[in-house]
Coordinates of C-alpha atoms and ligand atoms in Angstrom, one line a residue:
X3 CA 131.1 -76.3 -125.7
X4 CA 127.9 -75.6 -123.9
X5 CA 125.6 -78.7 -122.9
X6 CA 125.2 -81.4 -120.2
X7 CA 129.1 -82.6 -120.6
X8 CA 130.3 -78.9 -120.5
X9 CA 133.4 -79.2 -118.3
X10 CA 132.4 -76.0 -116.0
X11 CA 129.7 -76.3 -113.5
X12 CA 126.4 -75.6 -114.9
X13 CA 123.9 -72.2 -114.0
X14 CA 121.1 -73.2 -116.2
X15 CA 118.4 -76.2 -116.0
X16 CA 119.4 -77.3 -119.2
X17 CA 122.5 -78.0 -119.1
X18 CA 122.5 -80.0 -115.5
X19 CA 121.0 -83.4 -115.6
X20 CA 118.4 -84.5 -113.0
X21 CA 119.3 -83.4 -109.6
X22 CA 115.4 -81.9 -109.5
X23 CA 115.7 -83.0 -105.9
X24 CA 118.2 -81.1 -104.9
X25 CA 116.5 -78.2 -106.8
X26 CA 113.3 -78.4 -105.0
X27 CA 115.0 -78.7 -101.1
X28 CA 116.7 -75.7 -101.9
X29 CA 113.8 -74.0 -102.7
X30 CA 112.0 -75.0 -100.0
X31 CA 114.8 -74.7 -97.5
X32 CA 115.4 -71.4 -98.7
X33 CA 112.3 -69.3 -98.8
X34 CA 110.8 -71.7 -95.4
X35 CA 113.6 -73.1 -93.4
X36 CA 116.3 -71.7 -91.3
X37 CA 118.8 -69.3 -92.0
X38 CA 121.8 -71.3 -92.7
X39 CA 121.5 -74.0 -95.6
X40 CA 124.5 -76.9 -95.9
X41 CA 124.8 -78.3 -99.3
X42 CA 127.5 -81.2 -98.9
X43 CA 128.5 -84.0 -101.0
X44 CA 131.7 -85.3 -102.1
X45 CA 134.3 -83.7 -104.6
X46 CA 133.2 -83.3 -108.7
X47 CA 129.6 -84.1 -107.4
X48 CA 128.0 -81.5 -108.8
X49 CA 127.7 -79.3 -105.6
X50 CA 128.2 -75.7 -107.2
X51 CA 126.3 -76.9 -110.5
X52 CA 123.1 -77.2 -108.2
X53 CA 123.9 -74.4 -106.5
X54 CA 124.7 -71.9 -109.1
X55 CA 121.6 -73.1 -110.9
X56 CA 119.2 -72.9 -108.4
X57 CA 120.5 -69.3 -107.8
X58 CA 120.2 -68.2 -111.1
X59 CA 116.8 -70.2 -111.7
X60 CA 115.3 -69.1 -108.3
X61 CA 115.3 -65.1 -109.4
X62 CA 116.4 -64.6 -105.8
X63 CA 118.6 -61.6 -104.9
X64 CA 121.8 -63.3 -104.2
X65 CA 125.6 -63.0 -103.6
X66 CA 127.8 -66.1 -104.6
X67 CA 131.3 -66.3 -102.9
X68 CA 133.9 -69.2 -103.7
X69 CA 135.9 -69.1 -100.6
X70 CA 138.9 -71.0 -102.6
X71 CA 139.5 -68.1 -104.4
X72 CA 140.9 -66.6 -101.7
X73 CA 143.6 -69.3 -101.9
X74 CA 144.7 -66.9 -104.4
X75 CA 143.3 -63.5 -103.2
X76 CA 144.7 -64.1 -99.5
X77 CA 143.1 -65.1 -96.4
X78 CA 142.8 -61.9 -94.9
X79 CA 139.5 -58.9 -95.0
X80 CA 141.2 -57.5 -97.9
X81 CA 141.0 -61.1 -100.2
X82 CA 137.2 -61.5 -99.1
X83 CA 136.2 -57.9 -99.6
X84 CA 137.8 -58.4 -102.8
X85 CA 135.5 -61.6 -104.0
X86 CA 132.8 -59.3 -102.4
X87 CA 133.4 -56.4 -104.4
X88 CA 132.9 -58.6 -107.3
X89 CA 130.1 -60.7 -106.2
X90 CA 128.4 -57.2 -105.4
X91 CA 129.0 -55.7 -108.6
X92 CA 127.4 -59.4 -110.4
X93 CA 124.4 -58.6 -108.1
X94 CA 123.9 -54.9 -109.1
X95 CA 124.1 -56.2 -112.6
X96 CA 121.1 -58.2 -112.1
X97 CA 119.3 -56.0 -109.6
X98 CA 120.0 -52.7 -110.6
X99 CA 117.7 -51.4 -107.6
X100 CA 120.1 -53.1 -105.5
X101 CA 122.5 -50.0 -106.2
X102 CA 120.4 -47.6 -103.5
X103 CA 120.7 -49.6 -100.8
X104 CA 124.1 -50.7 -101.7
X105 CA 125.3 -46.8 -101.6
X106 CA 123.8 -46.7 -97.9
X107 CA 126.1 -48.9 -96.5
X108 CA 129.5 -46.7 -95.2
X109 CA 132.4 -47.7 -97.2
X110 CA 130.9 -48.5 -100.3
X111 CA 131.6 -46.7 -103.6
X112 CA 129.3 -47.8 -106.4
X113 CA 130.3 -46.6 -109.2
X114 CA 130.1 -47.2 -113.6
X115 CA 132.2 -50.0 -113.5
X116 CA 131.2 -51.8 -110.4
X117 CA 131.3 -51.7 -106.8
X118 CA 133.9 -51.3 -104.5
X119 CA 134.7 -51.9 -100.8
X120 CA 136.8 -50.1 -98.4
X121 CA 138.9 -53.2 -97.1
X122 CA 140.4 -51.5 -93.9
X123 CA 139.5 -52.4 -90.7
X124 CA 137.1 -49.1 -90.3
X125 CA 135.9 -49.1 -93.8
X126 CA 133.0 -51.0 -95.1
X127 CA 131.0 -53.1 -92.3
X128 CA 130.2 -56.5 -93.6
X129 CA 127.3 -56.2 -90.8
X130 CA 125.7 -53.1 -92.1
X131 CA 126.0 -54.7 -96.0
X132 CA 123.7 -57.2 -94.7
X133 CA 121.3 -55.2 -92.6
X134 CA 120.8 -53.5 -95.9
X135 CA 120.5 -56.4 -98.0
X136 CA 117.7 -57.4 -95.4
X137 CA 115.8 -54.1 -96.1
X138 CA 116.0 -54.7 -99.4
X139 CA 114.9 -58.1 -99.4
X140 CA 112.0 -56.6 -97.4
X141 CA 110.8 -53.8 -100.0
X142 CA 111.1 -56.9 -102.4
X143 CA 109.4 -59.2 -100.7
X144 CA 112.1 -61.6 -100.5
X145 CA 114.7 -63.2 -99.1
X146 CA 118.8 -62.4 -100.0
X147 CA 121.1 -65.0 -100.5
X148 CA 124.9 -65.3 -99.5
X149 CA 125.9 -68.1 -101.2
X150 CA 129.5 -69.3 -100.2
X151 CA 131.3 -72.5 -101.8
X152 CA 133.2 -74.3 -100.3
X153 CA 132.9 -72.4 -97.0
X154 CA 135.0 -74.6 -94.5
X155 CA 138.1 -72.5 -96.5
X156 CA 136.8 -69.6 -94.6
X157 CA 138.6 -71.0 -91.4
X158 CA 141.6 -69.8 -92.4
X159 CA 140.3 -66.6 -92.7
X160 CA 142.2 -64.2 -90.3
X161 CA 141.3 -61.2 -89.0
X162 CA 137.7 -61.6 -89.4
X163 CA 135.6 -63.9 -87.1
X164 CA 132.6 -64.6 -89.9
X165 CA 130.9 -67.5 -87.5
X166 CA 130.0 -64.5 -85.5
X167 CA 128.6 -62.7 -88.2
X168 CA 126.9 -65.5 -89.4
X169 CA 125.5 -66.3 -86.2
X170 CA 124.4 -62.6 -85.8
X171 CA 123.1 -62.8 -89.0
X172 CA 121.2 -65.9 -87.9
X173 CA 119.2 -64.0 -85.0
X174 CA 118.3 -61.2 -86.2
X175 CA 118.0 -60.6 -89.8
X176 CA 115.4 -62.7 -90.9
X177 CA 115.3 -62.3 -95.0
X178 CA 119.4 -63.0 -95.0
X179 CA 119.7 -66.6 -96.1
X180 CA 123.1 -68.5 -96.0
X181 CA 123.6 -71.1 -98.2
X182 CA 127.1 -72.9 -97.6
X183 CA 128.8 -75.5 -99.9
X184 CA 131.2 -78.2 -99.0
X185 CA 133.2 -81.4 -100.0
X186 CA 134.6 -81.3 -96.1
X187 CA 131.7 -81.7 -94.6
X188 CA 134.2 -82.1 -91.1
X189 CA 135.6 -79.7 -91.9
X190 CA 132.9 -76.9 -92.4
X191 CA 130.9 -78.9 -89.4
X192 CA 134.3 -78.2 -87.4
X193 CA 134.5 -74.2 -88.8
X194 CA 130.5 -73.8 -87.7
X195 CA 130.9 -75.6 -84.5
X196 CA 127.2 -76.0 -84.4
X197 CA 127.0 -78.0 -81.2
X198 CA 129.9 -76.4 -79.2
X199 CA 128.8 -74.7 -76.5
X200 CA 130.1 -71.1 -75.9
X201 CA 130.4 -71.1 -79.7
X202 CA 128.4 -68.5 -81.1
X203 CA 126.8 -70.6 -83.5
X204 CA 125.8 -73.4 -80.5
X205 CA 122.4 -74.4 -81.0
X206 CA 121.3 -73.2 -84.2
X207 CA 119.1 -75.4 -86.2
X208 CA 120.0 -75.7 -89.9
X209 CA 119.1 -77.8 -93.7
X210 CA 120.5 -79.7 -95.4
X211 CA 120.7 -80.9 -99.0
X212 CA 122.8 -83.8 -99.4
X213 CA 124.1 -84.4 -103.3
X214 CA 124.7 -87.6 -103.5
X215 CA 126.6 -90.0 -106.8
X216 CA 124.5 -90.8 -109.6
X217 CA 122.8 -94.2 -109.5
X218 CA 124.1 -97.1 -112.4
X219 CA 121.0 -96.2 -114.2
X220 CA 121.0 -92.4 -113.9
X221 CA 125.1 -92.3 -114.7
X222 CA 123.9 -94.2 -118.0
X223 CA 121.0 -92.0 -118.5
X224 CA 123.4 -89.0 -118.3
X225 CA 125.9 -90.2 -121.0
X226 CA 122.6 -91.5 -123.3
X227 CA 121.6 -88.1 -123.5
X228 CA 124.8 -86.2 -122.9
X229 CA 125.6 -88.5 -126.3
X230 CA 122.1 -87.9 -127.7
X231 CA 122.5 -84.0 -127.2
X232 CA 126.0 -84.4 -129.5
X233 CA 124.9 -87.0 -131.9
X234 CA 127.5 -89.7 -131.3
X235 CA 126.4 -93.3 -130.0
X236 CA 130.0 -94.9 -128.7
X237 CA 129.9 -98.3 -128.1
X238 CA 127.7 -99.8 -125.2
X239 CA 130.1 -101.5 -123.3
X240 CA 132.5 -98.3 -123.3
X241 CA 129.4 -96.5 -121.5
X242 CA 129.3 -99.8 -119.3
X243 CA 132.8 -99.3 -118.3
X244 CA 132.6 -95.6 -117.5
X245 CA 130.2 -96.0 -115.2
X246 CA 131.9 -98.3 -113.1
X247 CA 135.3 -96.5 -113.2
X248 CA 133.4 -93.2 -112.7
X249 CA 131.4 -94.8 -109.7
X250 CA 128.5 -92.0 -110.8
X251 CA 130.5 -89.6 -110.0
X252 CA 129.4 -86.5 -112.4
X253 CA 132.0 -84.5 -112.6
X254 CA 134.6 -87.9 -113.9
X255 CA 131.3 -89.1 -116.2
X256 CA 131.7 -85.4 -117.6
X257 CA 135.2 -85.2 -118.2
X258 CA 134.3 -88.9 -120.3
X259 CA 131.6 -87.3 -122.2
X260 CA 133.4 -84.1 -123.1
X261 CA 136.3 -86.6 -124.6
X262 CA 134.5 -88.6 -126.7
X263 CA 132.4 -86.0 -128.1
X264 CA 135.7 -84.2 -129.5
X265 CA 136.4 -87.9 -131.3
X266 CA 139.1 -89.1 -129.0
X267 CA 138.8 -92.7 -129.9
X268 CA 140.6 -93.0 -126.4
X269 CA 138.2 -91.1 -124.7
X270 CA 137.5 -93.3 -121.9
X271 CA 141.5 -94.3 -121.2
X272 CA 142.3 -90.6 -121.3
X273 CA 139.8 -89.1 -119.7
X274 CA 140.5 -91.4 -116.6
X275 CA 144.6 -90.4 -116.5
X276 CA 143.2 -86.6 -116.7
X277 CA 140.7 -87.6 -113.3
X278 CA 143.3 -89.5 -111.4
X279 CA 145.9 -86.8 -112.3
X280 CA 143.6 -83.7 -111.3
X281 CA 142.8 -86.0 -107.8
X282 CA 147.1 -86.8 -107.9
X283 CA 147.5 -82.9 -107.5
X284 CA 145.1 -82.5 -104.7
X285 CA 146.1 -85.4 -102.9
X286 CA 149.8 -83.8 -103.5
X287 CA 148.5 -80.6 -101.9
X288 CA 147.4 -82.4 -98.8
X289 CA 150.4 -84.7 -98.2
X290 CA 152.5 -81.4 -98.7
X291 CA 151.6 -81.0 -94.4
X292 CA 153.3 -84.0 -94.2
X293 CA 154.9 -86.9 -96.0
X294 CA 152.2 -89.2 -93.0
X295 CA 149.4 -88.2 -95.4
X296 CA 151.2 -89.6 -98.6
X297 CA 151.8 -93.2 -96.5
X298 CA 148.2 -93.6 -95.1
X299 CA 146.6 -92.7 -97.9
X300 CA 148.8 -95.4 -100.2
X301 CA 148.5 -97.8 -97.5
X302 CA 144.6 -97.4 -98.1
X303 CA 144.7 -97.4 -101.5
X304 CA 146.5 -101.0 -101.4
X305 CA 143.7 -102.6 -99.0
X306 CA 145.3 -101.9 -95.6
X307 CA 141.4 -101.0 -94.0
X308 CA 141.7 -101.3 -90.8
X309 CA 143.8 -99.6 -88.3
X310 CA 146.4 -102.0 -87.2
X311 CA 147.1 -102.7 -90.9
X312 CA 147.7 -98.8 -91.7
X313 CA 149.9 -98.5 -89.3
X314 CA 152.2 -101.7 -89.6
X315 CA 152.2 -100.5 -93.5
X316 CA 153.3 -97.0 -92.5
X317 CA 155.9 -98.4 -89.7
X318 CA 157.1 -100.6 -92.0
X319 CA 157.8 -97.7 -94.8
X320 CA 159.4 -94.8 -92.3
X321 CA 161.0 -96.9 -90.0
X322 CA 159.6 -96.0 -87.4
X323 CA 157.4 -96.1 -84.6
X324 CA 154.1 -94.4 -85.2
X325 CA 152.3 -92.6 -82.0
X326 CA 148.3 -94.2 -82.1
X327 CA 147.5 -90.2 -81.2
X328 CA 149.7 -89.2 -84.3
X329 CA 147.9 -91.9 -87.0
X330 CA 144.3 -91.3 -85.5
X331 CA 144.8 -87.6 -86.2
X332 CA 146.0 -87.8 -89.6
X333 CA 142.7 -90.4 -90.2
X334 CA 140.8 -88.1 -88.9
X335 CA 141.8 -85.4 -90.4
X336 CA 141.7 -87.4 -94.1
X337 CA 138.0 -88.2 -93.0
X338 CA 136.7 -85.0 -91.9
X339 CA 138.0 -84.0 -95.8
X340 CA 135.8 -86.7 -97.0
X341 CA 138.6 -88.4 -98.7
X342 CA 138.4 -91.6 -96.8
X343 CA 135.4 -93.0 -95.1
X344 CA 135.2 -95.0 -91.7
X345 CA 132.8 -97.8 -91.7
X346 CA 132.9 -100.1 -89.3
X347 CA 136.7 -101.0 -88.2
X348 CA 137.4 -100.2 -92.1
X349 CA 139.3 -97.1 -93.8
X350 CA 137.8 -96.8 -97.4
X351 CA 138.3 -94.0 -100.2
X352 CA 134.8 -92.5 -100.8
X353 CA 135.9 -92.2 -104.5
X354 CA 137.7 -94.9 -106.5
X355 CA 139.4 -92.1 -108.2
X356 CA 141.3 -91.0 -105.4
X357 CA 142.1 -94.1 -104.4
X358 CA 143.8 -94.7 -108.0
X359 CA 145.5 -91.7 -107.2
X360 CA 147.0 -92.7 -104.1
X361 CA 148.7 -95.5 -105.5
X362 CA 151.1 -93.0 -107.2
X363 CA 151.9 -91.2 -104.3
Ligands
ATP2 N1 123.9 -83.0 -112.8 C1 124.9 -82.7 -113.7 N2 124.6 -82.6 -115.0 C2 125.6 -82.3 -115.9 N3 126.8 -82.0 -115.5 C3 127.2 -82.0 -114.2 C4 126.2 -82.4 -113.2 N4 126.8 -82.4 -112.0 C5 128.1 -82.0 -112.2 N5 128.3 -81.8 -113.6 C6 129.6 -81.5 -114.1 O1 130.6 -82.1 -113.3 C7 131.7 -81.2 -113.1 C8 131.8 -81.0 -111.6 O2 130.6 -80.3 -111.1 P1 130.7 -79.1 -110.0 O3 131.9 -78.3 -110.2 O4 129.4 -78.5 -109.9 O5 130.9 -80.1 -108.7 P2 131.4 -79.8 -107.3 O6 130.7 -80.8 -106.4 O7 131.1 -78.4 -107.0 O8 132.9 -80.1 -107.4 P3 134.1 -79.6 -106.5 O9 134.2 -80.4 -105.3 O10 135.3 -79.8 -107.4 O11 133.9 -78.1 -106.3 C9 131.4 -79.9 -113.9 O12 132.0 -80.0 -115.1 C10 129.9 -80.0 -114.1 O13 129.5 -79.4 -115.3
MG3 MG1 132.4 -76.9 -106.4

């Protein structure tokens, strides 16, 4: 199914409702600003939707990396020179000129069927690929994109100190844009380490496009024409309910859409076990470090907001005493993930899904 509630993030205009915002910083940021571009929000947002689109849209030579692919590729030069060789044979596809400057850089074989990297520690140079990619920016007239989502995985990269690069990148090669996705904005803030001095990055100004939740009104715009588009008119106070379970969150408001257009009559109920399973499993991920995680974020999710009520709940549950420097990690380390939010004295789940979802832990 293609169309605004297709359940894959979006690459053209059409299909991605609103966010002409988002579109135009990017732009902006892109051929004017600095060299390194965040673009954060929270999880299902719509992050790589407005990324990938404003990629393909722009016309811009480009390079788009998911760094959580290499969840499955490995965290090592090999799994990243692997998404590479991929995301460079995706680019020669587009920019068949490309190819010329591509074969200049040592340790590169393109060939018919794509392009491949040398992965050992002397083959290809990840440097030299993007002095090239700056000289062919240049002859275009351009600037070169390297686009990586969800770049705060890339701290687990080993092996390969890519801040450095990046920061290299940052000084001297002016046509090389970065643009950087994340849902842990801590996180990626913590892998950049933009105000650490002796950190190679320390100092360096960057953008930022923030993608925020949809509004009440826009969340009911979006399924009024998501619906329109499919030409099916479920009942108004189904829509109403959506959107307040869905807190205008696109991705969830998608997942509803793409149900009731396939005339599930349970649409809404069913799509919202599929969201609060899919968080479930992530949530299940991240408590896997520890079963800590699984108690704070349940004692959240029941309305124990501030820090003295965590941790009686979670003392209460183990047993046990609970170190202050033990529980203040494991907060901090749930907020840098934007899972929970601090505000004020107050713990809080920046998405009611989640928070669904850790009642079932
Ligand atoms: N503006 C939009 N218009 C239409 N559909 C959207 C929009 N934003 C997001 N979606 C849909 O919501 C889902 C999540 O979007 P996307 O994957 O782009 O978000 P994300 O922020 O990158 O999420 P994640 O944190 O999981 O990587 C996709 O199915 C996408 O098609
Ligand atoms: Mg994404």
């Amino acid at each position: 199914m293609s169309g605004l509630f297709s359940p894959v993030p979006k690459e053209r205009r059409s299909e991605l409702f609103d966010r002409e915002e988002e579109l135009a910083a990017l732009t902006r940021h892109v051929s004017g600003g600095a060299p390194l571009v965040l673009c954060l929000g929270v999880r299902r947002v719509g992050k790589t939707s407005v990324v990938k689109t404003f990629l393909n849209e722009s016309g811009l030579p480009n390079i788009y990396l998911d760094a959580r692919s290499l969840a499955a590729l490995g965290y090592t030069r090999q799994g990243l020179y692997r998404a590479l060789s991929d995301a460079l044979t995706r680019l020669r596809g587009r920019f068949a000129d490309v190819s010329e400057y591509l074969g200049r850089v040592r340790g590169i074989r393109v060939g018919p069927f794509g392009v491949e990297l040398d992965w050992r520690k002397r083959g290809t140079s990840f440097l030299s690929l993007l002095e090239r990619m700056e000289e062919y920016a240049e002859s275009r007239g351009t600037v070169f994109v390297v686009a990586i989502d969800e770049a705060q995985d890339l701290r687990l990269l080993k092996g390969l100190d890519l801040v450095k690069l990046l920061a290299y990148s940052y000084d001297n090669l002016r046509r090389v844009k970065f643009l950087l996705t994340g849902s842990e904005a801590g996180l990626l803030y913590g892998f950049l380490k933009l105000d650490e001095r002796d950190a190679p990055l320390y100092g360096r100004a960057r953008d930022e496009v923030r993608v925020e939740r949809f509004s009440r009104e826009k969340s009911l715009e979006y399924l009024a024409a998501g619906f329109a588009e499919a030409g099916i008119s479920p009942p108004e106070e189904e829509l109403e309910r959506a959107v307040e379970i869905f807190d205008g969150i696109p991705g969830w408001l998608a997942l509803y859409g793409y149900a009731a257009c396939r005339g599930r009559r349970d649409a809404l109920d069913a799509s919202l076990e599929e969201a609060v399973r899919t968080a479930l499993g992530e949530l299940r991920h991240i408590a896997s470090a520890s079963e800590l995680y699984a108690h704070v974020l349940r004692a959240v999710s029941m309305g124990h907001a501030r820090w003295s009520a965590v941790k009686r709940a979670v003392e209460i549950w183990t047993g046990r005493h609970i170190y202050d420097e033990t529980l203040r990690r494991v907060l901090n380390k749930l907020t840098s993930m934007g899972i929970l939010a601090k505000e004020g004295e107050e713990y809080r789940f920046l998405d009611p899904i989640y928070r669904r979802a850790a009642e079932r832990l």
